[in-house]
């Protein structure tokens, strides 16, 4: 009796708080609140107190609810992915706009208007699940198409080439880049000895190194990056005719990256920067969109190409084989449950449908095996395809596979084998509709060998560098300097620079200068003569392909008491009109008191809303406000970071004192005044790269 009375009192207090008795209003979601049950459906009477022998006595083992709840909790985690552990998923659809009729028999690509549900997971590669979104890293871009002919997984990255040519090297690559095994750090970064030791001794990684040192490895948003299938795949038509294909995802919002110093600071300010951006844009109805493009070519073309199309460290410039857009991918639904969907989704390179086939790319061949194997260990057994997020949609699963851990189906009947005759309606193979492989002619000796056609590791690395705009080239050089500055072993630093000499001595010289290694770098032996004459491919540049738009971008205004409220509202509505998000940053969480005495709510308190979180900024301060914030480190950091990160800065005349304190020099991206449209027009152009030599050393 006594015990029950006490419980009632505690519960009453909680109820009072939640539903707002006593004059206070607290948020309450309402609804009918069905009874809470255990896993067997038994209704729980008390979920606040364990069962005890006496008021202050020991807890009893018979408290099955305590045991069940705790046991379930103890097993809540599953092994994180060995790579790509940190990821974020969403649902949507893929719609065919230009069907590949006669090229692939896969309905997902060849039927006009065919709409296929998809699950997409973006990820970083090296960091653990709890690391940061904005690490310098490759981004995974994995798409599960639930086609009516079965699931097709296109497990790609945001970079079109890879570190290695043969899957047998994958373990070494990953071991070198993950945290070092003795000390367990560094987390989510390649800037350490083991990675560069491995890379410096692996010439085939050189082209990829150029890409991960480029701004491609620090995207502004998942919504603003490309995706690539990387390998050359095969498409097969109804007659079994094969066409080689490379897959490309092109973002509707154009390409954009952050500045490296910004990335470092975002990682502190908002480690969830990319996932928050994706979640919020979908929640707001601004559905991210990509075009799916294909480069198609045949065996004859492949033979004429400078490089081997089976070599995943090479790409085919779009200028040589144009990308044909075949459909669009729209992400229009956030997940209901992160674990059930994003964590349990199992992408397998082996998941292909009739009309899409593999090639002999040795990296691809290894992947076909590895993904299934990893799902077995991650998800606990062979029935992982039955987890809702992995099940096909719109086509049945009928076969003779049975039982196993966590079997969800109860297949009926005696027959679990084939051929059989005892039961009607048992599933039978269908040679016409079924998956068939391309009957490629095979002959040759069984050898452990790397094809000679895979031998040139430097020419496309140079082509990539030469295809970048000047600021992008500068960023690559700075990234090498940053990364190698973190490498403690001098010999490793030198070896990387020696490799760079093979790409272009001028690049090597610039990196050596930044490291203080001029004249000290040895030669790295190579048998290859670099093809210096490869045509630059402007499509490989982010800046050359950026879109002058504010769509999907974020603008913030820095305010303080005394700020012109009407100007803030004008900025807000103009930003919205241009498709941008708008945020008010104020010294106090509640917002600011405008010049006319009204209170304007804030979105961020100054310390929690640094300018690194936004694409363009406006400093809307009265002279008093600027004087006050000139003594506030967070405000000075806000403005000087925006300037150093090459952002377009708008400012009221009253804000000048703060700009001066932050050494903001006038340039095309600093607009003092209240012409909102002129400011937004400048902001739509993106960063002011001409400012860069003023704010950091270019080696
Ligand atoms: Fe991989 C995960 C992409 C080479 C072995 N990989 C994984 C994911 C992506 C890629 C996007 C995350 C999927 C998800 O979101 O769940 N991987 C690539 C690309 C590669 C590549 C584009 C080169 C072209 N991978 C590669 C090789 C191997 C693996 C050569 C092994 C031989 N990858 C794996 C894995 C992972 C994985 C260990 C870890 C978690 C998972 O599979 O599901 O099996």
XYZ file of C-alpha atoms and ligand atoms in Angstrom:
743
model
C 0.000 0.000 0.000
C 2.747 2.321 1.104
C 4.777 1.658 -2.042
C 1.842 2.318 -4.360
C 1.070 5.577 -2.628
C 4.623 6.819 -3.159
C 4.576 5.902 -6.842
C 1.358 7.742 -7.341
C 2.875 10.862 -5.880
C 5.959 10.768 -8.126
C 3.863 10.062 -11.219
C 1.493 12.849 -10.369
C 4.345 15.330 -10.237
C 5.593 14.256 -13.671
C 2.071 14.386 -15.117
C 1.551 17.832 -13.684
C 4.765 19.042 -15.302
C 4.077 17.591 -18.711
C 0.480 18.617 -19.080
C 1.004 22.024 -17.530
C -1.047 22.054 -14.307
C -0.394 24.971 -12.005
C -0.411 27.710 -14.641
C 2.794 26.591 -16.471
C 2.509 25.560 -20.132
C 4.813 22.752 -21.173
C 4.848 21.060 -24.514
C 2.593 18.009 -24.698
C 2.143 16.118 -27.926
C -1.426 15.077 -27.015
C -2.950 11.903 -28.495
C -4.491 8.899 -26.802
C -1.286 7.307 -25.436
C -1.912 3.545 -25.762
C -0.808 1.264 -22.932
C 2.927 0.467 -22.769
C 3.724 -3.244 -23.064
C 6.694 -5.576 -22.784
C 7.941 -7.561 -25.791
C 5.242 -10.198 -25.274
C 2.435 -7.676 -25.255
C 1.821 -7.666 -21.501
C 0.795 -4.214 -20.282
C 3.314 -2.573 -17.953
C 1.942 -1.076 -14.739
C 5.059 0.763 -13.566
C 8.106 1.603 -15.668
C 9.779 3.873 -13.116
C 10.653 1.525 -10.248
C 12.148 -1.939 -10.132
C 10.540 -4.586 -7.955
C 12.083 -4.537 -4.449
C 11.833 -6.530 -1.266
C 10.823 -3.754 1.041
C 11.053 -0.009 0.567
C 14.877 0.116 0.726
C 15.486 -3.571 0.088
C 17.250 -5.517 -2.694
C 15.905 -5.722 -6.246
C 14.217 -9.023 -7.091
C 15.347 -11.201 -9.980
C 11.775 -11.964 -10.882
C 11.318 -8.402 -12.207
C 11.031 -9.572 -15.807
C 10.399 -6.059 -17.086
C 13.657 -4.817 -15.570
C 15.498 -7.810 -17.104
C 13.887 -7.557 -20.517
C 14.385 -3.809 -20.777
C 18.007 -3.953 -19.643
C 18.898 -6.976 -21.768
C 17.431 -5.370 -24.842
C 19.374 -2.239 -24.120
C 22.607 -4.190 -23.584
C 22.270 -5.583 -27.096
C 21.150 -2.377 -28.817
C 24.383 -1.860 -30.695
C 25.589 -3.963 -33.591
C 29.113 -3.906 -35.010
C 29.570 -0.715 -36.954
C 30.613 -0.945 -40.573
C 34.358 -1.582 -40.843
C 34.477 1.299 -43.333
C 31.757 3.862 -44.101
C 30.636 3.533 -40.464
C 29.305 7.067 -40.299
C 26.438 7.454 -42.692
C 23.098 9.023 -43.236
C 20.174 7.703 -45.221
C 16.947 8.834 -46.827
C 14.241 7.437 -49.052
C 12.995 8.584 -52.403
C 12.521 7.461 -55.956
C 14.321 7.157 -59.244
C 12.428 8.066 -62.388
C 13.507 7.236 -65.931
C 13.463 10.305 -68.194
C 15.414 8.999 -71.214
C 15.014 5.220 -71.305
C 17.969 3.085 -72.337
C 15.777 1.074 -74.711
C 17.739 -1.446 -76.689
C 20.778 -0.977 -74.427
C 19.683 -2.529 -71.156
C 16.794 -4.880 -70.513
C 16.573 -3.672 -66.899
C 13.168 -2.011 -66.447
C 14.692 0.406 -63.924
C 16.708 1.979 -66.758
C 14.806 1.168 -69.908
C 11.091 1.730 -69.317
C 9.870 5.262 -70.008
C 8.599 6.931 -66.847
C 9.405 3.899 -64.680
C 9.477 5.063 -61.055
C 11.513 2.942 -58.666
C 11.637 3.423 -54.881
C 15.158 3.914 -53.511
C 17.059 4.042 -50.254
C 20.230 6.148 -50.351
C 22.994 6.208 -47.763
C 25.783 8.786 -47.807
C 28.834 8.217 -45.654
C 32.371 9.109 -44.780
C 34.833 6.236 -45.078
C 37.525 6.388 -42.424
C 35.844 7.711 -39.303
C 33.942 5.682 -36.776
C 30.224 6.048 -36.335
C 30.566 8.871 -33.814
C 33.070 10.936 -35.780
C 32.429 14.105 -37.762
C 30.620 14.627 -41.052
C 33.070 17.150 -42.484
C 36.302 15.146 -42.279
C 38.565 15.225 -45.320
C 37.449 11.954 -46.847
C 35.746 10.230 -49.720
C 31.950 10.229 -49.382
C 30.014 7.049 -50.003
C 27.009 7.421 -52.292
C 25.136 4.123 -52.095
C 21.764 3.677 -53.769
C 19.458 0.715 -53.304
C 16.907 0.575 -56.122
C 13.900 -1.564 -55.166
C 13.150 -2.437 -58.800
C 10.210 -4.592 -59.802
C 12.781 -7.133 -61.013
C 14.636 -7.276 -57.701
C 17.051 -5.044 -55.816
C 19.907 -3.290 -57.586
C 22.556 -1.659 -55.396
C 24.795 0.937 -56.988
C 27.424 1.330 -54.273
C 29.458 4.333 -55.357
C 31.450 7.249 -54.041
C 31.582 10.982 -54.677
C 34.939 10.504 -56.408
C 35.095 8.638 -59.733
C 38.352 6.781 -59.101
C 39.724 4.661 -56.278
C 42.974 4.200 -54.339
C 43.722 0.718 -55.571
C 43.300 -1.495 -58.606
C 42.956 -4.872 -56.940
C 40.663 -5.815 -54.031
C 43.511 -7.678 -52.354
C 44.927 -4.265 -51.341
C 41.723 -3.011 -49.675
C 42.550 -4.303 -46.193
C 45.921 -2.538 -46.306
C 44.432 0.721 -47.479
C 41.802 0.674 -44.744
C 44.193 -0.412 -42.000
C 46.529 2.413 -42.924
C 43.893 5.133 -42.894
C 41.827 4.114 -39.854
C 43.079 4.988 -36.368
C 46.525 3.519 -35.709
C 46.165 0.164 -33.932
C 48.473 0.802 -30.984
C 47.127 4.206 -29.908
C 43.606 4.115 -31.277
C 43.823 7.521 -32.947
C 43.622 9.694 -34.992
C 39.953 9.478 -35.718
C 38.416 10.268 -39.114
C 41.473 11.624 -40.811
C 44.125 10.603 -43.255
C 46.641 13.100 -41.835
C 48.862 10.614 -40.022
C 51.929 8.489 -40.586
C 50.420 5.116 -41.407
C 48.182 6.353 -44.203
C 50.910 8.343 -45.907
C 53.464 5.579 -45.353
C 51.168 3.199 -47.236
C 50.213 5.743 -49.893
C 53.818 6.745 -50.543
C 54.622 3.092 -51.227
C 51.552 2.543 -53.400
C 51.985 4.466 -56.651
C 48.579 3.333 -57.940
C 46.960 5.550 -55.271
C 48.437 8.756 -56.754
C 45.462 9.773 -58.882
C 43.056 9.244 -55.966
C 45.374 11.200 -53.657
C 44.925 14.204 -55.925
C 41.166 13.857 -55.563
C 41.122 13.473 -51.792
C 43.480 16.414 -51.393
C 41.072 18.433 -53.535
C 37.926 20.184 -52.369
C 35.916 17.144 -53.511
C 36.809 15.590 -50.156
C 35.167 18.400 -48.138
C 31.728 18.834 -49.710
C 29.430 21.575 -48.473
C 26.469 19.204 -48.443
C 25.500 15.742 -49.618
C 23.075 17.641 -51.832
C 25.939 19.429 -53.570
C 28.186 16.555 -54.520
C 28.381 14.207 -57.464
C 28.310 10.438 -57.220
C 29.997 7.789 -59.348
C 29.659 4.052 -59.796
C 33.469 4.128 -60.277
C 33.830 0.783 -62.072
C 33.022 0.066 -65.654
C 29.876 -2.088 -65.573
C 28.048 -3.798 -68.413
C 24.523 -3.287 -69.660
C 22.855 -6.133 -71.537
C 19.882 -5.814 -73.870
C 17.216 -8.385 -74.774
C 19.499 -9.964 -77.341
C 22.356 -10.216 -74.849
C 24.357 -7.469 -76.590
C 26.700 -5.772 -74.134
C 27.535 -2.077 -73.730
C 30.081 -0.772 -71.233
C 28.739 1.814 -68.811
C 30.002 4.214 -66.167
C 27.392 5.708 -63.829
C 27.325 9.368 -62.735
C 25.085 11.246 -60.280
C 24.828 15.006 -60.932
C 23.369 17.209 -58.181
C 20.614 19.654 -59.190
C 22.035 22.260 -56.793
C 25.448 22.194 -58.470
C 28.733 21.378 -56.793
C 30.019 23.163 -53.723
C 32.673 22.521 -51.128
C 33.830 24.165 -47.945
C 37.224 25.715 -47.229
C 39.576 23.473 -45.241
C 39.871 25.818 -42.259
C 36.080 26.018 -42.284
C 35.803 22.211 -42.296
C 37.999 22.014 -39.202
C 35.778 24.503 -37.401
C 32.488 23.002 -38.578
C 33.597 19.708 -37.087
C 33.554 21.401 -33.695
C 30.516 23.633 -34.237
C 28.306 20.942 -35.756
C 29.774 17.464 -36.284
C 26.393 16.552 -37.825
C 26.602 19.295 -40.437
C 25.822 17.118 -43.454
C 23.154 14.920 -41.923
C 21.371 17.877 -40.362
C 21.411 19.597 -43.760
C 19.915 16.541 -45.479
C 17.322 15.889 -42.784
C 16.228 19.527 -42.656
C 16.002 20.020 -46.387
C 13.825 16.919 -46.782
C 11.704 17.876 -43.760
C 11.154 21.339 -45.272
C 10.084 19.863 -48.609
C 13.226 21.005 -50.444
C 13.836 17.566 -51.865
C 17.424 16.931 -52.946
C 17.713 15.801 -56.527
C 20.343 14.285 -58.795
C 20.383 13.279 -62.433
C 21.621 9.807 -63.243
C 23.942 9.936 -66.214
C 25.695 7.178 -68.107
C 28.786 7.079 -70.230
C 28.231 4.359 -72.794
C 30.901 2.809 -74.989
C 31.702 -0.479 -76.598
C 34.578 -2.925 -76.626
C 36.111 -1.286 -79.711
C 36.258 2.091 -78.000
C 37.612 0.511 -74.835
C 40.529 -0.923 -76.799
C 41.435 2.466 -78.250
C 41.383 4.244 -74.914
C 44.698 5.350 -73.368
C 43.985 3.435 -70.159
C 42.345 0.195 -69.248
C 38.639 0.630 -68.596
C 38.890 -2.191 -66.052
C 41.275 -0.101 -63.945
C 39.338 1.690 -61.172
C 42.090 4.271 -60.716
C 41.206 5.781 -64.094
C 38.277 7.770 -65.404
C 36.941 8.576 -68.820
C 36.705 12.345 -69.241
C 33.208 13.501 -70.105
C 34.710 15.467 -72.942
C 35.673 12.127 -74.539
C 32.511 10.173 -73.729
C 29.656 12.550 -72.897
C 27.320 11.754 -70.046
C 23.801 10.904 -71.206
C 21.178 11.708 -68.586
C 18.718 8.842 -68.199
C 16.735 9.701 -65.108
C 16.416 11.587 -61.870
C 16.779 10.648 -58.236
C 14.661 12.516 -55.705
C 14.975 12.085 -51.942
C 11.608 12.991 -50.476
C 11.335 11.088 -47.202
C 13.429 11.014 -44.068
C 13.767 7.711 -42.305
C 11.366 6.873 -39.498
C 14.070 5.198 -37.479
C 17.802 5.672 -37.957
C 18.819 2.260 -36.660
C 16.146 0.194 -38.387
C 16.836 1.773 -41.750
C 20.145 3.592 -42.072
C 22.099 1.261 -39.834
C 20.529 -1.984 -40.976
C 20.510 -1.236 -44.685
C 22.835 -3.741 -46.346
C 24.287 -2.634 -49.655
C 25.833 -5.385 -51.703
C 27.700 -4.847 -54.934
C 26.493 -8.319 -55.902
C 22.870 -7.075 -55.984
C 22.259 -6.620 -59.700
C 19.186 -7.195 -61.856
C 18.810 -8.709 -65.343
C 20.275 -6.227 -67.837
C 23.069 -4.986 -65.532
C 26.241 -7.045 -65.251
C 29.785 -6.951 -63.930
C 33.089 -6.680 -65.736
C 36.476 -8.171 -64.909
C 37.634 -5.081 -63.021
C 39.617 -6.850 -60.243
C 38.461 -4.332 -57.648
C 34.835 -4.892 -58.557
C 35.267 -8.665 -58.503
C 36.585 -8.519 -54.926
C 33.734 -6.252 -53.869
C 31.155 -8.724 -55.114
C 32.259 -11.080 -52.342
C 33.154 -8.643 -49.582
C 29.835 -6.868 -49.065
C 27.755 -10.009 -48.540
C 30.361 -11.291 -46.118
C 30.378 -8.095 -44.080
C 26.557 -8.083 -43.813
C 26.664 -11.616 -42.441
C 28.848 -10.480 -39.579
C 27.264 -7.047 -39.102
C 23.655 -8.156 -39.199
C 24.158 -11.549 -37.651
C 23.223 -14.147 -40.234
C 22.027 -15.003 -43.714
C 18.534 -13.552 -43.335
C 19.614 -9.910 -43.393
C 17.806 -9.486 -46.712
C 14.547 -10.015 -44.787
C 15.038 -6.896 -42.655
C 12.374 -4.477 -43.928
C 14.838 -1.935 -45.370
C 16.559 -4.670 -47.366
C 13.488 -6.510 -48.679
C 12.591 -6.092 -52.327
C 9.450 -4.071 -52.985
C 6.972 -5.104 -55.662
C 8.420 -8.516 -56.481
C 8.146 -11.756 -54.532
C 11.068 -13.685 -52.979
C 10.551 -17.380 -53.735
C 13.300 -19.965 -53.437
C 14.456 -22.997 -51.504
C 16.572 -21.140 -48.964
C 15.342 -21.911 -45.451
C 15.860 -21.321 -41.736
C 18.900 -19.637 -40.183
C 19.255 -16.946 -37.519
C 16.309 -14.587 -37.330
C 14.258 -16.242 -40.042
C 11.193 -13.990 -40.386
C 9.176 -16.095 -42.803
C 7.293 -19.350 -42.112
C 7.562 -21.082 -45.478
C 4.869 -23.706 -45.892
C 5.011 -27.236 -47.284
C 7.307 -30.235 -47.487
C 9.325 -29.133 -50.444
C 12.461 -27.155 -49.784
C 14.509 -28.485 -52.682
C 14.530 -28.443 -56.424
C 13.761 -30.206 -58.725
C 10.641 -31.455 -57.008
C 7.294 -32.964 -57.942
C 5.357 -33.334 -54.688
C 3.691 -29.951 -54.545
C 1.983 -27.607 -56.931
C 3.150 -24.016 -57.314
C 6.724 -24.502 -56.143
C 8.981 -21.841 -57.671
C 10.768 -22.751 -60.896
C 13.629 -21.054 -62.715
C 12.756 -18.887 -65.724
C 15.537 -18.700 -68.323
C 13.738 -15.925 -70.194
C 13.130 -13.499 -67.326
C 15.987 -14.658 -65.162
C 19.390 -13.060 -64.573
C 22.003 -14.104 -67.092
C 25.660 -13.159 -67.214
C 27.423 -11.866 -70.295
C 29.064 -14.902 -71.918
C 32.497 -13.314 -72.037
C 35.187 -15.442 -73.627
C 37.809 -16.415 -71.063
C 41.177 -17.934 -71.581
C 44.605 -17.491 -70.112
C 47.015 -18.795 -67.552
C 46.133 -18.711 -63.896
C 48.461 -15.997 -62.571
C 48.849 -13.510 -59.741
C 49.558 -10.570 -61.931
C 48.723 -6.917 -62.553
C 47.977 -6.196 -66.211
C 50.532 -4.018 -67.946
C 47.683 -1.819 -69.145
C 47.170 -0.804 -65.490
C 50.725 0.529 -65.265
C 50.513 4.333 -65.632
C 49.687 5.842 -62.246
C 50.596 9.438 -62.915
C 49.182 10.763 -66.197
C 45.584 11.085 -65.051
C 46.737 12.507 -61.716
C 48.329 15.334 -63.686
C 45.298 15.627 -65.929
C 43.105 16.055 -62.850
C 45.389 18.760 -61.430
C 45.510 20.565 -64.761
C 41.726 20.449 -65.005
C 41.289 22.501 -61.839
C 40.924 26.263 -61.572
C 43.786 28.116 -59.911
C 42.177 28.354 -56.436
C 41.411 24.632 -56.582
C 44.996 23.822 -57.506
C 46.151 25.955 -54.589
C 43.872 24.015 -52.272
C 45.329 20.700 -53.416
C 48.840 21.934 -52.707
C 47.795 23.286 -49.273
C 46.038 20.022 -48.432
C 49.188 17.994 -49.170
C 51.143 20.405 -46.972
C 48.613 20.183 -44.139
C 48.404 16.393 -44.240
C 52.147 15.843 -44.487
C 52.815 18.364 -41.729
C 50.967 15.923 -39.441
C 53.197 13.051 -40.522
C 55.960 12.671 -37.952
C 58.296 10.515 -40.037
C 60.388 12.744 -42.264
C 61.207 9.950 -44.693
C 57.489 9.430 -45.342
C 56.935 13.119 -46.030
C 59.801 13.087 -48.500
C 58.584 9.928 -50.208
C 55.162 11.431 -50.858
C 56.734 14.517 -52.369
C 59.008 12.263 -54.416
C 55.905 10.549 -55.806
C 54.468 13.952 -56.662
C 57.600 14.670 -58.696
C 56.492 11.874 -60.975
C 53.204 13.673 -61.558
C 54.714 17.105 -62.041
C 57.918 18.507 -60.507
C 56.201 21.889 -60.170
C 53.516 20.482 -57.874
C 56.181 18.667 -55.859
C 58.206 21.872 -55.521
C 55.233 23.786 -54.174
C 54.467 21.111 -51.585
C 58.143 20.825 -50.648
C 58.261 24.586 -50.125
C 55.311 24.512 -47.728
C 56.997 21.718 -45.778
C 60.387 23.398 -45.758
C 61.851 20.539 -47.794
C 63.182 22.412 -50.822
C 66.084 20.598 -52.420
C 65.813 17.653 -50.019
C 63.462 15.354 -51.878
C 64.883 12.229 -53.550
C 63.632 10.740 -56.832
C 60.999 8.007 -56.723
C 61.812 5.424 -59.379
C 59.172 4.948 -62.046
C 59.052 3.065 -65.317
C 56.336 5.270 -66.759
C 56.629 8.336 -68.911
C 53.861 10.668 -67.828
C 51.510 11.762 -70.598
C 51.724 15.495 -70.055
C 49.584 16.257 -73.077
C 46.278 14.846 -71.856
C 43.523 17.359 -72.529
C 42.297 19.108 -69.397
C 38.758 18.097 -68.470
C 36.915 21.135 -67.055
C 34.111 18.816 -65.914
C 36.475 17.634 -63.180
C 36.499 21.062 -61.566
C 33.996 22.026 -58.890
C 34.295 25.754 -59.465
C 33.960 25.499 -63.226
C 30.678 23.650 -62.659
C 29.289 25.590 -59.689
C 25.835 27.114 -60.104
C 25.314 30.806 -59.300
C 22.317 30.227 -57.064
C 21.183 30.670 -53.501
C 18.918 27.625 -53.693
C 19.648 25.308 -50.798
C 22.208 27.732 -49.349
C 22.056 29.313 -45.897
C 22.311 33.001 -45.074
C 22.735 34.320 -41.537
C 22.390 37.786 -40.125
C 24.360 38.874 -37.070
C 22.245 41.073 -34.838
C 22.262 42.704 -31.413
C 19.891 44.924 -29.492
C 19.335 48.034 -31.589
C 19.509 46.224 -34.965
C 17.110 47.489 -37.631
C 14.309 44.904 -37.432
C 12.777 45.964 -40.757
C 16.082 45.286 -42.535
C 16.227 41.810 -41.002
C 12.695 41.072 -42.215
C 13.572 42.384 -45.672
C 16.606 40.093 -45.752
C 14.523 37.178 -44.544
C 11.839 37.490 -47.205
C 14.335 38.169 -50.020
C 16.441 35.154 -48.989
C 13.343 32.948 -48.981
C 12.371 34.255 -52.419
C 15.774 33.129 -53.698
C 15.297 29.669 -52.179
C 17.824 30.200 -49.371
C 17.471 29.375 -45.686
C 17.723 32.316 -43.334
C 18.870 32.460 -39.720
C 19.064 35.197 -37.123
C 22.134 35.053 -34.879
C 21.986 37.128 -31.719
C 24.015 37.431 -28.515
C 21.035 36.069 -26.556
C 19.114 32.884 -27.353
C 15.804 34.733 -27.217
C 16.725 37.045 -30.100
C 17.287 40.795 -30.165
C 15.375 43.919 -29.272
C 15.035 45.860 -32.510
C 15.492 49.614 -32.819
C 11.691 50.022 -32.757
C 11.419 48.170 -29.447
C 9.999 44.892 -30.800
C 11.676 41.600 -29.978
C 12.803 39.585 -33.002
C 13.315 35.889 -32.188
C 16.756 34.412 -32.824
C 17.613 31.069 -34.401
C 21.101 30.776 -32.909
C 22.831 32.186 -29.882
C 26.079 33.739 -31.088
C 28.422 31.115 -29.594
C 26.291 28.302 -31.020
C 25.872 29.786 -34.477
C 29.338 30.552 -35.839
C 29.542 31.836 -39.392
C 31.099 28.550 -40.604
C 27.579 27.110 -40.597
C 26.389 29.526 -43.299
C 27.174 30.272 -46.922
C 26.857 34.044 -46.794
C 26.491 36.476 -43.911
C 25.098 39.903 -43.157
C 26.274 41.981 -40.204
C 23.239 44.093 -39.329
C 24.342 46.158 -36.360
C 23.764 49.640 -35.048
C 26.899 51.575 -34.099
C 26.208 50.716 -30.438
C 25.684 47.075 -31.306
C 28.984 47.006 -33.215
C 30.805 48.651 -30.296
C 29.352 46.080 -27.913
C 30.216 43.111 -30.136
C 33.730 44.434 -30.782
C 34.451 43.198 -27.270
C 32.940 39.785 -27.919
C 35.389 37.143 -29.169
C 32.603 35.037 -30.696
C 31.401 38.019 -32.740
C 34.911 38.853 -33.925
C 35.470 35.205 -34.823
C 32.141 35.253 -36.670
C 33.164 38.110 -38.919
C 36.838 37.284 -39.396
C 36.034 33.644 -40.188
C 33.437 34.699 -42.762
C 36.095 36.912 -44.326
C 38.803 34.232 -44.202
C 36.405 31.685 -45.661
C 35.855 33.987 -48.620
C 32.181 34.560 -47.931
C 30.159 37.420 -49.244
C 29.630 39.788 -46.321
C 26.877 42.372 -46.222
C 26.991 44.986 -43.487
C 25.158 48.042 -42.283
C 27.189 51.257 -41.995
C 26.815 50.931 -38.221
C 28.685 47.594 -38.312
C 31.861 49.177 -39.676
C 33.616 49.270 -36.307
C 33.317 45.498 -35.973
C 34.491 44.981 -39.580
C 37.533 47.161 -38.861
C 38.351 45.214 -35.697
C 38.268 42.043 -37.799
C 40.596 43.478 -40.480
C 37.913 43.147 -43.163
C 39.236 44.940 -46.239
C 36.845 46.232 -48.894
C 36.515 43.937 -51.927
C 33.862 42.683 -54.343
C 32.461 40.441 -51.620
C 32.127 43.081 -48.899
C 28.973 45.137 -49.413
C 28.312 47.912 -46.931
C 24.816 49.375 -47.124
C 21.237 48.165 -47.103
C 20.716 47.195 -50.757
C 19.422 43.711 -50.048
C 19.046 42.631 -53.682
C 22.608 43.709 -54.566
C 23.862 41.729 -51.569
C 21.950 38.594 -52.544
C 23.091 38.880 -56.150
C 26.699 38.918 -54.956
C 26.039 36.085 -52.476
C 24.581 33.882 -55.229
C 27.967 33.912 -56.974
C 29.450 31.985 -54.057
C 32.830 32.546 -52.488
C 35.147 35.401 -53.401
C 38.210 33.414 -54.416
C 40.092 36.552 -55.470
C 40.309 37.344 -51.762
C 42.186 34.172 -50.950
C 45.762 35.390 -51.502
C 44.955 38.207 -49.033
C 44.008 35.827 -46.245
C 46.316 32.824 -46.517
C 49.650 31.839 -47.976
C 49.495 30.297 -51.412
C 52.482 28.015 -51.942
Fe 33.328 -0.498 -50.196
C 31.119 -0.224 -47.679
C 31.932 2.222 -51.756
C 35.823 -0.568 -52.577
C 34.427 -3.417 -48.955
N 31.829 0.766 -49.794
C 31.010 0.700 -48.703
C 30.030 1.746 -48.768
C 30.272 2.439 -49.920
C 31.396 1.813 -50.567
C 29.506 3.635 -50.420
C 28.980 2.025 -47.719
C 27.687 1.351 -48.042
C 26.661 1.735 -47.016
O 26.273 2.903 -46.987
O 26.283 0.856 -46.255
N 33.836 0.653 -51.799
C 33.065 1.668 -52.334
C 33.623 2.049 -53.607
C 34.729 1.280 -53.828
C 34.850 0.396 -52.694
C 33.039 3.117 -54.506
C 35.663 1.267 -55.001
C 35.319 1.527 -56.199
N 34.877 -1.735 -50.656
C 35.758 -1.615 -51.702
C 36.598 -2.787 -51.765
C 36.190 -3.616 -50.747
C 35.111 -2.924 -50.062
C 37.678 -3.027 -52.788
C 36.693 -4.963 -50.333
C 37.273 -5.802 -51.105
N 32.912 -1.575 -48.540
C 33.460 -2.775 -48.253
C 32.861 -3.426 -47.037
C 31.760 -2.398 -46.642
C 31.938 -1.297 -47.657
C 33.808 -3.830 -45.999
C 31.742 -1.929 -45.198
C 30.311 -1.916 -44.770
C 29.599 -2.554 -45.847
O 30.472 -2.931 -46.826
O 28.402 -2.762 -45.901
O 32.323 -4.647 -47.374
